[in-house]
Amino acid sequence: PLDTNTFNYASYHSLDEIYTFMDLLVAENPNLVSKLEIGRSTENRPLYVLKFSTGGTNRPAIWIDTGIHSREWVTQASGVWFAKKIVQDHANNEGVASILETMDIFLEIVTNPDGFAFTHTKNRLWRKTRSKHSGSICVGVDPNRNWDAGFGEAGASANPCTETYHGPYPNSEPEVKSIVDFVKSHGNIKAFISIHSYSQLLLYPYGYKTAPAPDQQELHELSAKAVAALSSLYGTKYTYGSIITTIYRASGGTIDWTYDQGIKYSFTFELRDTGRYGFLLPAKQIIPTAEETWLGLKVIMEHARDNMY
Amino acid sequence: TETFVGHQVLRVVPKSDEDLQKVQELQALEHLQLDFWLAPRGLGVPVDIRVPFPSVQPVKAHLEAAGVSYSIMIEDLQALVDEEQMEMLRSSRQL
């Protein structure tokens, strides 16, 4: 029978295979891993979050999500690898094991399941959700423009047929609203990391305004350390900085909202490609991408643990 | 299922404000159905554009007429999608 040791982390998987992986991981590690359903997508698919906890109640926590843009397949694949890595570290009492002594980790691997299923069946390059709002002749909203942070301002599109359509109103997308509700109800998340691809960037707020984040200096220094750790493995070059100074103005973004909620350590990763394949990164690059990203994530998680606020 | 036969991904690295402007003009031409994988961000930073087959020639003509250099990052997008599908099939068969 399949188990998470025979699971092929060096291949892309369908939604059902990833759901199966999650159930296997929970079954194999009942004292560490549990699966929460934080909501349902537009097409009524469950929005699953894996919780890694060694006990306590409402401990300070770290949130990691992958796949909010469905075509960015290396991110969901990396999320699967991260899940297994957390379990292995805990079993070997190394890496993030020390973080799990005092913090919980929440990992949402398929943050946009409708879009992800659509990339496997109808359109490999679908990015958005699959919602249909009255008055829109096109399907889908960009789930990274739908948050209540500068929503609808410059840096997103009001045209439902574009890739960066912000949606009819903030949190119109259940995939977004579910995370908003979870973050608000948990109330003790200290680091929030949303993972995208591609272009090798580590970004922190803001995207919707030019004003620097109050913690900009600390976030910049922490980014430098995280990028140094990431690059140390395979030499993958990353750039880092605030969203608006590093790429462009983007409104309604995830980490601008989480930062404005008081989650100081809010970051977005843009994983590989180094400039040959784009979203179609070959599967043989999944594991090296996940491994190097993990080193950067660990720096951020350890900093959050050591600098509780 | 959406296929990408004949689609190409072009990479433009704007070297001047004029280059950047020419690329941004393309963003406004909705009839070309361009998909900006990497949107324009500044000088010296790659812009990757998925170009559907019918728009390949007009887009190349637009860039060449403006003297904007580009490279073809993905020559045949459908071939890459097919290769990815084959790899997944092999993997699940092994399983």
Short mmCIF file of C-alpha atoms in Angstrom, two decimals:
data_model
loop_
_atom_site.label_atom_id
_atom_site.label_comp_id
_atom_site.label_asym_id
_atom_site.label_seq_id
_atom_site.Cartn_x
_atom_site.Cartn_y
_atom_site.Cartn_z
CA PRO A 1 0.00 0.00 0.00
CA LEU A 2 1.09 3.55 -0.69
CA ASP A 3 2.56 5.49 2.19
CA THR A 4 4.29 8.84 2.42
CA ASN A 5 7.67 7.15 2.14
CA THR A 6 6.84 5.66 -1.25
CA PHE A 7 5.03 8.77 -2.47
CA ASN A 8 6.85 10.31 -5.46
CA TYR A 9 7.84 13.87 -4.43
CA ALA A 10 9.69 14.34 -7.72
CA SER A 11 6.52 14.35 -9.77
CA TYR A 12 3.48 16.58 -10.16
CA HIS A 13 0.25 15.16 -8.79
CA SER A 14 -3.47 15.60 -9.29
CA LEU A 15 -5.76 17.12 -6.66
CA ASP A 16 -6.99 13.69 -5.58
CA GLU A 17 -3.43 12.36 -5.22
CA ILE A 18 -2.52 15.34 -3.01
CA TYR A 19 -5.66 14.82 -0.90
CA THR A 20 -4.68 11.16 -0.54
CA PHE A 21 -1.18 12.19 0.51
CA MET A 22 -2.63 14.45 3.21
CA ASP A 23 -4.76 11.64 4.62
CA LEU A 24 -1.79 9.27 4.63
CA LEU A 25 0.37 11.83 6.47
CA VAL A 26 -2.31 12.36 9.12
CA ALA A 27 -2.87 8.62 9.54
CA GLU A 28 0.86 7.98 9.92
CA ASN A 29 1.36 10.84 12.45
CA PRO A 30 -1.81 11.12 14.57
CA ASN A 31 0.03 12.84 17.43
CA LEU A 32 1.51 15.56 15.25
CA VAL A 33 -0.60 16.16 12.14
CA SER A 34 -4.30 16.91 11.80
CA LYS A 35 -6.35 18.03 8.83
CA LEU A 36 -8.70 21.00 9.20
CA GLU A 37 -11.36 22.04 6.69
CA ILE A 38 -11.48 25.84 6.83
CA GLY A 39 -14.15 26.25 4.16
CA ARG A 40 -15.39 25.25 0.73
CA SER A 41 -14.37 26.62 -2.67
CA THR A 42 -16.74 28.08 -5.27
CA GLU A 43 -17.21 24.62 -6.75
CA ASN A 44 -17.66 23.22 -3.25
CA ARG A 45 -14.28 21.52 -2.88
CA PRO A 46 -12.94 21.35 0.69
CA LEU A 47 -10.22 23.83 1.65
CA TYR A 48 -7.88 21.66 3.71
CA VAL A 49 -5.18 22.95 6.03
CA LEU A 50 -2.66 20.63 7.69
CA LYS A 51 -1.95 21.52 11.32
CA PHE A 52 1.36 20.43 12.85
CA SER A 53 1.24 20.68 16.64
CA THR A 54 2.92 19.00 19.60
CA GLY A 55 0.30 20.20 22.04
CA GLY A 56 -0.78 23.29 23.93
CA THR A 57 -3.80 25.41 23.07
CA ASN A 58 -3.82 28.24 20.54
CA ARG A 59 -0.06 28.42 20.48
CA PRO A 60 1.67 31.14 18.46
CA ALA A 61 1.63 29.86 14.90
CA ILE A 62 3.18 30.04 11.46
CA TRP A 63 1.02 29.91 8.33
CA ILE A 64 2.33 28.73 4.95
CA ASP A 65 0.18 28.49 1.85
CA THR A 66 0.96 27.28 -1.67
CA GLY A 67 -1.01 27.17 -4.89
CA ILE A 68 -3.17 30.26 -4.53
CA HIS A 69 -2.39 30.80 -8.23
CA SER A 70 -3.29 27.40 -9.57
CA ARG A 71 -0.91 27.20 -12.54
CA GLU A 72 2.14 27.64 -10.31
CA TRP A 73 2.47 23.88 -9.93
CA VAL A 74 5.92 23.86 -8.35
CA THR A 75 4.38 25.56 -5.29
CA GLN A 76 1.77 22.89 -4.50
CA ALA A 77 4.43 20.23 -5.17
CA SER A 78 6.79 22.03 -2.79
CA GLY A 79 3.99 22.22 -0.21
CA VAL A 80 3.68 18.42 -0.30
CA TRP A 81 7.43 18.12 0.24
CA PHE A 82 7.30 20.68 3.12
CA ALA A 83 4.62 18.62 4.87
CA LYS A 84 6.76 15.49 4.80
CA LYS A 85 9.85 17.48 5.83
CA ILE A 86 8.13 18.83 8.95
CA VAL A 87 7.21 15.28 9.99
CA GLN A 88 10.74 14.02 9.31
CA ASP A 89 12.36 16.88 11.23
CA HIS A 90 10.09 16.21 14.18
CA ALA A 91 10.89 12.47 14.10
CA ASN A 92 14.63 13.15 13.90
CA ASN A 93 14.47 16.00 16.40
CA GLU A 94 16.21 18.37 14.03
CA GLY A 95 15.40 21.40 11.88
CA VAL A 96 11.93 22.69 12.73
CA ALA A 97 11.48 20.25 15.63
CA SER A 98 12.60 23.01 18.02
CA ILE A 99 10.03 25.38 16.52
CA LEU A 100 7.26 22.84 17.12
CA GLU A 101 8.10 22.83 20.84
CA THR A 102 6.56 26.26 21.20
CA MET A 103 4.70 26.99 17.96
CA ASP A 104 2.20 25.36 15.61
CA ILE A 105 2.57 25.29 11.84
CA PHE A 106 -0.42 25.52 9.49
CA LEU A 107 0.11 24.50 5.85
CA GLU A 108 -2.51 24.95 3.12
CA ILE A 109 -1.11 23.05 0.13
CA VAL A 110 -3.93 23.54 -2.41
CA THR A 111 -5.24 27.01 -1.68
CA ASN A 112 -7.16 27.23 -4.95
CA PRO A 113 -8.48 23.70 -5.61
CA ASP A 114 -10.99 24.68 -8.30
CA GLY A 115 -8.29 26.40 -10.33
CA PHE A 116 -5.87 23.53 -9.70
CA ALA A 117 -8.37 20.92 -10.89
CA PHE A 118 -9.00 23.09 -13.95
CA THR A 119 -5.28 23.16 -14.79
CA HIS A 120 -5.32 19.36 -14.82
CA THR A 121 -8.43 18.98 -16.93
CA LYS A 122 -9.10 22.04 -19.09
CA ASN A 123 -6.40 24.68 -19.10
CA ARG A 124 -2.90 24.11 -17.75
CA LEU A 125 -2.28 27.85 -17.54
CA TRP A 126 -5.34 28.84 -15.48
CA ARG A 127 -4.34 31.22 -12.65
CA LYS A 128 -7.49 32.52 -10.98
CA THR A 129 -10.41 31.05 -9.03
CA ARG A 130 -13.38 29.61 -10.94
CA SER A 131 -16.06 31.90 -9.56
CA LYS A 132 -18.80 33.39 -11.74
CA HIS A 133 -20.05 36.76 -10.55
CA SER A 134 -23.21 38.38 -11.96
CA GLY A 135 -22.35 40.95 -14.53
CA SER A 136 -19.03 39.32 -15.38
CA ILE A 137 -18.77 37.74 -18.82
CA CYS A 138 -15.57 36.00 -17.77
CA VAL A 139 -14.82 33.42 -15.09
CA GLY A 140 -12.50 33.80 -12.13
CA VAL A 141 -10.96 36.33 -9.80
CA ASP A 142 -7.26 36.77 -9.02
CA PRO A 143 -7.12 35.51 -5.42
CA ASN A 144 -4.05 37.65 -4.82
CA ARG A 145 -5.93 40.88 -5.58
CA ASN A 146 -9.12 40.08 -3.61
CA TRP A 147 -7.95 40.88 -0.06
CA ASP A 148 -9.13 43.92 1.89
CA ALA A 149 -5.86 45.81 1.63
CA GLY A 150 -5.98 48.65 -0.83
CA PHE A 151 -8.69 46.62 -2.59
CA GLY A 152 -9.68 47.96 -6.00
CA GLU A 153 -6.94 50.57 -6.07
CA ALA A 154 -4.25 50.82 -8.74
CA GLY A 155 -2.38 47.54 -9.09
CA ALA A 156 -5.32 45.32 -10.00
CA SER A 157 -7.85 45.20 -12.81
CA ALA A 158 -11.60 45.88 -12.73
CA ASN A 159 -11.96 43.92 -15.98
CA PRO A 160 -13.28 40.39 -15.16
CA CYS A 161 -11.53 39.01 -18.26
CA THR A 162 -8.02 39.89 -17.12
CA GLU A 163 -5.62 37.77 -15.07
CA THR A 164 -5.47 40.37 -12.27
CA TYR A 165 -9.22 40.98 -11.86
CA HIS A 166 -9.79 41.96 -8.23
CA GLY A 167 -13.34 40.66 -8.00
CA PRO A 168 -16.63 42.48 -7.20
CA TYR A 169 -15.72 43.17 -3.54
CA PRO A 170 -13.06 42.22 -0.97
CA ASN A 171 -13.12 38.55 0.09
CA SER A 172 -15.65 37.74 -2.63
CA GLU A 173 -13.73 34.52 -3.18
CA PRO A 174 -14.44 31.78 -0.61
CA GLU A 175 -10.83 30.63 -0.97
CA VAL A 176 -9.77 34.04 0.37
CA LYS A 177 -12.62 34.54 2.88
CA SER A 178 -11.86 31.17 4.50
CA ILE A 179 -8.29 32.21 5.27
CA VAL A 180 -9.42 35.63 6.48
CA ASP A 181 -11.87 33.99 8.89
CA PHE A 182 -9.29 31.45 10.03
CA VAL A 183 -6.61 34.09 10.70
CA LYS A 184 -9.09 36.26 12.62
CA SER A 185 -10.48 33.38 14.68
CA HIS A 186 -7.05 31.94 15.48
CA GLY A 187 -5.72 35.36 16.47
CA ASN A 188 -2.20 34.18 17.31
CA ILE A 189 -0.47 33.78 13.96
CA LYS A 190 3.00 35.37 14.06
CA ALA A 191 4.30 34.63 10.57
CA PHE A 192 2.37 34.32 7.31
CA ILE A 193 4.13 33.12 4.16
CA SER A 194 2.32 32.82 0.83
CA ILE A 195 4.21 30.95 -1.88
CA HIS A 196 4.03 31.71 -5.60
CA SER A 197 6.17 31.10 -8.67
CA TYR A 198 8.06 32.19 -10.67
CA SER A 199 10.92 34.72 -10.73
CA GLN A 200 12.92 34.08 -7.59
CA LEU A 201 11.88 36.85 -5.27
CA LEU A 202 11.32 37.21 -1.54
CA LEU A 203 8.84 40.02 -0.97
CA TYR A 204 7.39 41.79 2.04
CA PRO A 205 4.67 44.49 2.35
CA TYR A 206 3.55 46.79 0.94
CA GLY A 207 2.32 46.35 -2.60
CA TYR A 208 -0.63 48.73 -2.55
CA LYS A 209 1.19 51.80 -1.28
CA THR A 210 4.66 53.31 -1.46
CA ALA A 211 4.82 54.06 2.27
CA PRO A 212 7.36 51.66 3.82
CA ALA A 213 6.06 49.13 6.32
CA PRO A 214 6.75 50.22 9.93
CA ASP A 215 8.94 47.09 10.34
CA GLN A 216 10.60 47.54 6.96
CA GLN A 217 14.16 47.46 8.24
CA GLU A 218 13.70 44.25 10.21
CA LEU A 219 11.84 42.61 7.31
CA HIS A 220 14.59 43.64 4.89
CA GLU A 221 17.36 42.29 7.12
CA LEU A 222 15.44 39.07 7.69
CA SER A 223 14.91 38.72 3.93
CA ALA A 224 18.64 39.05 3.36
CA LYS A 225 19.33 36.20 5.79
CA ALA A 226 16.57 34.02 4.33
CA VAL A 227 17.78 34.57 0.76
CA ALA A 228 21.39 33.85 1.78
CA ALA A 229 20.29 30.54 3.29
CA LEU A 230 18.19 29.66 0.25
CA SER A 231 20.95 30.46 -2.22
CA SER A 232 23.56 28.55 -0.22
CA LEU A 233 22.20 25.20 -1.42
CA TYR A 234 22.19 25.46 -5.22
CA GLY A 235 23.21 29.07 -5.84
CA THR A 236 19.71 30.08 -7.03
CA LYS A 237 19.74 33.85 -7.20
CA TYR A 238 16.95 35.70 -5.41
CA THR A 239 16.08 39.37 -5.18
CA TYR A 240 14.28 40.73 -2.14
CA GLY A 241 12.44 43.83 -1.04
CA SER A 242 8.97 45.29 -0.67
CA ILE A 243 6.45 44.34 -3.33
CA ILE A 244 6.03 47.84 -4.71
CA THR A 245 9.74 48.62 -4.93
CA THR A 246 10.83 45.22 -6.19
CA ILE A 247 8.19 44.36 -8.78
CA TYR A 248 5.24 46.72 -9.20
CA ARG A 249 2.20 48.15 -7.50
CA ALA A 250 -0.22 45.35 -6.61
CA SER A 251 -3.37 46.02 -4.59
CA GLY A 252 -5.60 43.64 -2.66
CA GLY A 253 -2.68 41.32 -1.97
CA THR A 254 -2.52 38.57 0.64
CA ILE A 255 0.44 39.65 2.73
CA ASP A 256 -0.53 43.33 2.76
CA TRP A 257 -3.73 42.24 4.49
CA THR A 258 -1.99 39.88 6.91
CA TYR A 259 0.58 42.54 7.77
CA ASP A 260 -2.19 45.07 8.40
CA GLN A 261 -3.77 42.48 10.72
CA GLY A 262 -0.61 42.74 12.83
CA ILE A 263 1.21 39.66 11.51
CA LYS A 264 4.64 41.25 11.33
CA TYR A 265 6.49 38.46 9.53
CA SER A 266 4.42 38.48 6.32
CA PHE A 267 6.26 37.32 3.21
CA THR A 268 5.69 36.13 -0.33
CA PHE A 269 8.12 33.81 -2.07
CA GLU A 270 8.31 33.63 -5.87
CA LEU A 271 10.06 30.31 -6.53
CA ARG A 272 12.08 29.21 -9.56
CA ASP A 273 12.15 29.27 -12.76
CA THR A 274 15.61 30.56 -13.68
CA GLY A 275 14.34 31.63 -17.09
CA ARG A 276 13.67 28.67 -19.37
CA TYR A 277 10.33 27.05 -18.48
CA GLY A 278 8.23 29.55 -16.59
CA PHE A 279 5.22 27.83 -15.03
CA LEU A 280 6.14 24.57 -16.75
CA LEU A 281 9.13 23.87 -14.53
CA PRO A 282 10.22 20.26 -15.15
CA ALA A 283 9.30 17.85 -12.33
CA LYS A 284 12.95 16.99 -11.76
CA GLN A 285 13.36 20.51 -10.33
CA ILE A 286 10.61 20.07 -7.70
CA ILE A 287 12.80 18.63 -4.96
CA PRO A 288 15.76 21.00 -5.36
CA THR A 289 13.29 23.91 -5.43
CA ALA A 290 11.55 22.68 -2.28
CA GLU A 291 14.85 22.00 -0.51
CA GLU A 292 16.29 25.46 -1.14
CA THR A 293 13.01 27.19 -0.30
CA TRP A 294 12.82 25.29 2.95
CA LEU A 295 16.15 26.78 4.07
CA GLY A 296 14.73 30.27 3.53
CA LEU A 297 11.47 29.39 5.27
CA LYS A 298 13.37 28.00 8.26
CA VAL A 299 15.23 31.30 8.75
CA ILE A 300 11.92 33.17 8.86
CA MET A 301 10.28 30.62 11.17
CA GLU A 302 13.22 30.59 13.60
CA HIS A 303 13.28 34.39 13.64
CA ALA A 304 9.57 34.45 14.47
CA ARG A 305 10.13 31.93 17.26
CA ASP A 306 13.04 33.92 18.71
CA ASN A 307 11.41 37.32 18.38
CA MET A 308 7.94 36.74 19.80
CA TYR A 309 5.76 39.86 19.84
CA THR B 1 -9.36 21.28 -23.08
CA GLU B 2 -7.41 24.41 -23.98
CA THR B 3 -4.45 23.54 -26.20
CA PHE B 4 -1.42 25.70 -26.83
CA VAL B 5 -0.38 24.53 -30.27
CA GLY B 6 1.73 27.22 -31.90
CA HIS B 7 1.82 29.32 -28.75
CA GLN B 8 5.22 30.77 -27.94
CA VAL B 9 6.60 32.46 -24.84
CA LEU B 10 8.71 35.49 -25.71
CA ARG B 11 11.15 37.05 -23.29
CA VAL B 12 11.82 40.78 -23.54
CA VAL B 13 14.39 42.50 -21.33
CA PRO B 14 13.58 46.23 -21.65
CA LYS B 15 16.80 48.24 -21.93
CA SER B 16 15.26 51.70 -22.18
CA ASP B 17 12.10 53.54 -21.26
CA GLU B 18 11.10 53.34 -24.92
CA ASP B 19 11.45 49.54 -24.79
CA LEU B 20 9.35 49.46 -21.62
CA GLN B 21 6.70 51.63 -23.22
CA LYS B 22 6.50 49.41 -26.31
CA VAL B 23 6.00 46.36 -24.10
CA GLN B 24 3.37 48.13 -22.03
CA GLU B 25 1.56 49.06 -25.25
CA LEU B 26 1.20 45.34 -25.90
CA GLN B 27 -0.54 44.93 -22.51
CA ALA B 28 -3.27 47.25 -23.72
CA LEU B 29 -3.92 45.34 -26.96
CA GLU B 30 -6.52 42.92 -25.54
CA HIS B 31 -7.39 41.42 -28.94
CA LEU B 32 -3.94 39.83 -29.03
CA GLN B 33 -4.97 37.70 -26.00
CA LEU B 34 -1.49 37.97 -24.51
CA ASP B 35 -0.77 36.28 -21.17
CA PHE B 36 1.95 38.12 -19.27
CA TRP B 37 3.71 35.42 -17.26
CA LEU B 38 6.09 38.09 -15.92
CA ALA B 39 4.62 41.59 -16.16
CA PRO B 40 6.78 44.63 -16.97
CA ARG B 41 8.63 45.66 -13.80
CA GLY B 42 11.44 47.93 -14.83
CA LEU B 43 14.56 48.17 -16.95
CA GLY B 44 16.77 45.09 -17.19
CA VAL B 45 14.10 42.83 -15.68
CA PRO B 46 12.64 40.09 -17.94
CA VAL B 47 9.08 40.33 -19.23
CA ASP B 48 7.72 36.93 -20.31
CA ILE B 49 4.72 36.89 -22.62
CA ARG B 50 2.72 33.87 -23.74
CA VAL B 51 1.61 34.67 -27.31
CA PRO B 52 -1.19 32.67 -28.95
CA PHE B 53 -0.37 31.44 -32.46
CA PRO B 54 -2.44 34.04 -34.37
CA SER B 55 -0.68 36.86 -32.50
CA VAL B 56 2.90 35.63 -32.85
CA GLN B 57 3.66 37.46 -36.07
CA PRO B 58 1.94 40.75 -35.15
CA VAL B 59 3.72 40.83 -31.78
CA LYS B 60 7.13 40.11 -33.28
CA ALA B 61 6.50 42.74 -35.95
CA HIS B 62 5.52 45.27 -33.25
CA LEU B 63 8.71 44.62 -31.29
CA GLU B 64 11.01 44.48 -34.30
CA ALA B 65 9.56 47.69 -35.78
CA ALA B 66 10.34 49.40 -32.47
CA GLY B 67 13.82 47.89 -32.35
CA VAL B 68 12.98 46.02 -29.14
CA SER B 69 15.03 42.82 -28.92
CA TYR B 70 13.39 39.64 -27.67
CA SER B 71 14.20 35.96 -27.35
CA ILE B 72 11.97 32.93 -27.66
CA MET B 73 11.87 31.35 -24.21
CA ILE B 74 9.50 28.55 -25.21
CA GLU B 75 9.31 27.72 -28.90
CA ASP B 76 6.43 25.24 -28.72
CA LEU B 77 4.36 25.52 -25.56
CA GLN B 78 2.12 22.58 -26.32
CA ALA B 79 5.15 20.29 -26.61
CA LEU B 80 6.18 21.28 -23.07
CA VAL B 81 2.66 20.70 -21.74
CA ASP B 82 2.56 17.29 -23.44
CA GLU B 83 5.96 16.40 -21.98
CA GLU B 84 4.73 17.33 -18.49
CA GLN B 85 1.64 15.17 -18.94
CA MET B 86 3.75 12.22 -20.10
CA GLU B 87 5.99 12.59 -17.07
CA MET B 88 3.01 12.52 -14.73
CA LEU B 89 1.65 9.46 -16.50
CA ARG B 90 4.99 7.66 -16.16
CA SER B 91 5.12 8.54 -12.49
CA SER B 92 1.64 7.30 -11.68
CA ARG B 93 2.29 4.10 -13.70
CA GLN B 94 5.41 3.48 -11.61
CA LEU B 95 3.26 3.93 -8.53
#
